[in-house]
Tab-separated table of C-alpha atoms in Angstrom:
chain	number	residue	atom	x	y	z
A	149	MET	CA	-14.479	13.557	0.101
A	150	GLN	CA	-12.306	14.064	2.988
A	151	PHE	CA	-13.045	10.793	4.325
A	152	LEU	CA	-10.292	9.648	1.101
A	153	THR	CA	-8.141	12.805	2.319
A	154	ASN	CA	-7.584	11.480	5.922
A	155	LEU	CA	-7.427	7.453	4.445
A	156	PHE	CA	-5.102	8.368	1.932
A	157	GLN	CA	-2.535	10.630	4.722
A	158	ASP	CA	-3.102	7.806	7.440
A	159	LEU	CA	-1.000	4.960	4.719
A	160	ARG	CA	1.837	7.409	3.691
A	161	ILE	CA	2.397	8.112	6.958
A	162	SER	CA	2.041	4.115	7.271
A	163	GLN	CA	3.889	3.678	4.885
A	164	ASN	CA	6.348	6.741	5.612
A	165	SER	CA	6.643	5.090	9.246
A	166	VAL	CA	7.987	1.682	7.626
A	167	GLU	CA	10.166	3.020	6.129
A	168	GLY	CA	11.217	4.906	8.144
A	169	SER	CA	11.758	1.623	10.143
A	170	GLN	CA	13.436	0.322	7.500
A	171	THR	CA	16.490	2.555	7.907
A	172	SER	CA	17.554	2.365	11.049
A	173	VAL	CA	17.933	-1.207	10.960
A	174	ARG	CA	20.489	-0.471	7.207
A	175	ALA	CA	21.421	1.892	9.198
A	176	LEU	CA	22.310	0.254	12.365
A	177	GLN	CA	23.993	-2.326	10.212
A	178	ASN	CA	26.760	-0.835	7.749
A	179	GLU	CA	27.307	0.322	11.237
A	180	ALA	CA	28.117	-2.933	12.375
A	181	HIS	CA	29.667	-3.195	8.793
A	182	VAL	CA	31.566	-0.342	9.877
A	183	ASP	CA	32.899	-1.227	12.847
A	184	THR	CA	33.718	-5.195	11.439
A	185	LEU	CA	36.382	-3.375	8.690
A	186	SER	CA	37.598	-0.965	10.575
A	187	GLU	CA	39.060	-4.115	13.535
A	188	LYS	CA	40.026	-5.567	10.463
A	189	ILE	CA	41.784	-2.523	8.562
A	190	ASP	CA	44.165	-2.650	12.741
A	191	GLN	CA	44.195	-6.200	12.435
A	192	LEU	CA	46.200	-5.639	8.741
A	193	TYR	CA	47.665	-2.294	10.002
A	194	ILE	CA	49.504	-4.458	13.133
A	195	MET	CA	50.074	-6.733	10.018
A	196	ASN	CA	51.924	-4.477	8.304
A	197	LEU	CA	54.128	-2.818	10.876
A	198	ALA	CA	55.479	-6.123	12.437
A	199	ALA	CA	56.833	-7.370	9.083
A	200	LEU	CA	58.243	-4.151	8.254
A	201	GLU	CA	59.892	-4.456	11.264
A	202	LEU	CA	61.122	-8.451	10.512
A	203	LEU	CA	62.287	-6.778	6.820
A	204	THR	CA	63.927	-3.977	8.809
A	205	GLU	CA	65.701	-6.218	10.624
A	206	LEU	CA	66.833	-8.433	8.172
A	207	GLY	CA	68.292	-5.612	7.221
A	208	ILE	CA	65.537	-5.140	3.716
A	209	THR	CA	66.080	-0.731	3.435
A	210	ARG	CA	62.923	0.877	2.910
A	211	SER	CA	63.693	2.222	-0.282
A	212	GLN	CA	64.037	-2.001	-1.334
A	213	ILE	CA	60.465	-1.927	0.262
A	214	MET	CA	58.738	0.610	-1.603
A	215	LYS	CA	60.233	-0.422	-4.888
A	216	LYS	CA	58.968	-4.158	-3.656
A	217	ILE	CA	55.472	-2.091	-3.657
A	218	GLU	CA	55.655	-0.805	-6.971
A	219	GLU	CA	56.349	-3.692	-8.053
A	220	ILE	CA	53.580	-5.717	-7.491
A	221	ASP	CA	50.706	-2.152	-7.849
A	222	LEU	CA	52.034	-2.117	-11.076
A	223	ARG	CA	51.137	-5.445	-12.334
A	224	ASP	CA	48.274	-4.819	-12.977
A	225	GLY	CA	49.508	-1.960	-15.552
A	226	LYS	CA	47.719	0.971	-13.819
A	227	LEU	CA	50.296	2.723	-10.938
A	228	ASP	CA	46.897	2.544	-8.465
A	229	GLY	CA	47.596	1.501	-5.207
A	230	LYS	CA	45.219	-1.969	-6.004
A	231	VAL	CA	45.472	-5.340	-7.073
A	232	SER	CA	43.792	-5.745	-10.329
A	233	GLN	CA	41.692	-9.496	-8.696
A	234	PRO	CA	41.393	-12.341	-12.313
A	235	THR	CA	38.089	-12.166	-13.908
A	236	GLU	CA	38.781	-15.315	-15.482
A	237	CYS	CA	37.890	-18.787	-13.162
A	238	SER	CA	40.985	-21.017	-13.492
A	239	ASP	CA	39.140	-23.970	-13.962
A	240	CYS	CA	36.641	-22.908	-16.646
A	241	GLY	CA	38.232	-20.097	-17.719
A	242	HIS	CA	34.798	-18.179	-18.232
A	243	ARG	CA	34.964	-15.308	-17.001
A	244	VAL	CA	34.041	-14.216	-13.225
A	245	SER	CA	32.469	-10.937	-11.324
A	246	LYS	CA	35.585	-9.797	-8.763
A	247	ARG	CA	32.693	-10.151	-6.042
A	248	ARG	CA	32.865	-13.836	-5.993
A	249	THR	CA	34.537	-16.080	-4.391
A	250	ASN	CA	32.872	-18.729	-6.780
A	251	CYS	CA	32.597	-19.909	-9.973
A	252	PHE	CA	29.154	-19.213	-11.676
A	253	TYR	CA	29.715	-21.375	-14.441
A	254	CYS	CA	30.912	-24.261	-12.786
A	255	GLY	CA	31.233	-23.960	-8.689
A	256	ALA	CA	35.093	-23.792	-8.283
A	257	ARG	CA	36.529	-22.032	-5.156
A	258	ILE	CA	37.851	-18.537	-6.799
A	259	ASN	CA	41.226	-17.962	-4.615
A	260	THR	CA	41.093	-13.996	-4.889
A	261	LEU	CA	44.613	-13.553	-2.683
A	262	GLY	CA	46.927	-15.880	-5.093
A	263	PHE	CA	46.875	-18.528	-1.733
A	264	LYS	CA	46.323	-21.992	-2.010
A	265	ALA	CA	42.759	-23.130	-0.962
A	266	THR	CA	43.199	-25.772	1.805
């Protein structure tokens, strides 16, 4: 009986070791992902500062900018600091997950930013 108990404990130790290794790998992947997102946020921040400074130099007031931001934010019906992405494919009309880059049904590219695809 002791043999089976020891065998079971060894198995559990091995499983926990594997799970611990997998968790470490996931943590490293998440850390790399956070670093990438942080870099993108920094880039967006710089672009926004440049755009705001250019607009100010062109005579656009801060209140005009804030009014435009509010107008864009309200396009989805909610003043929440977010812009809802389209949920229907423009080619076939099927509902498409906001996370997809292509329509699941027809394969058409889902243009989530509203820019023309090149």
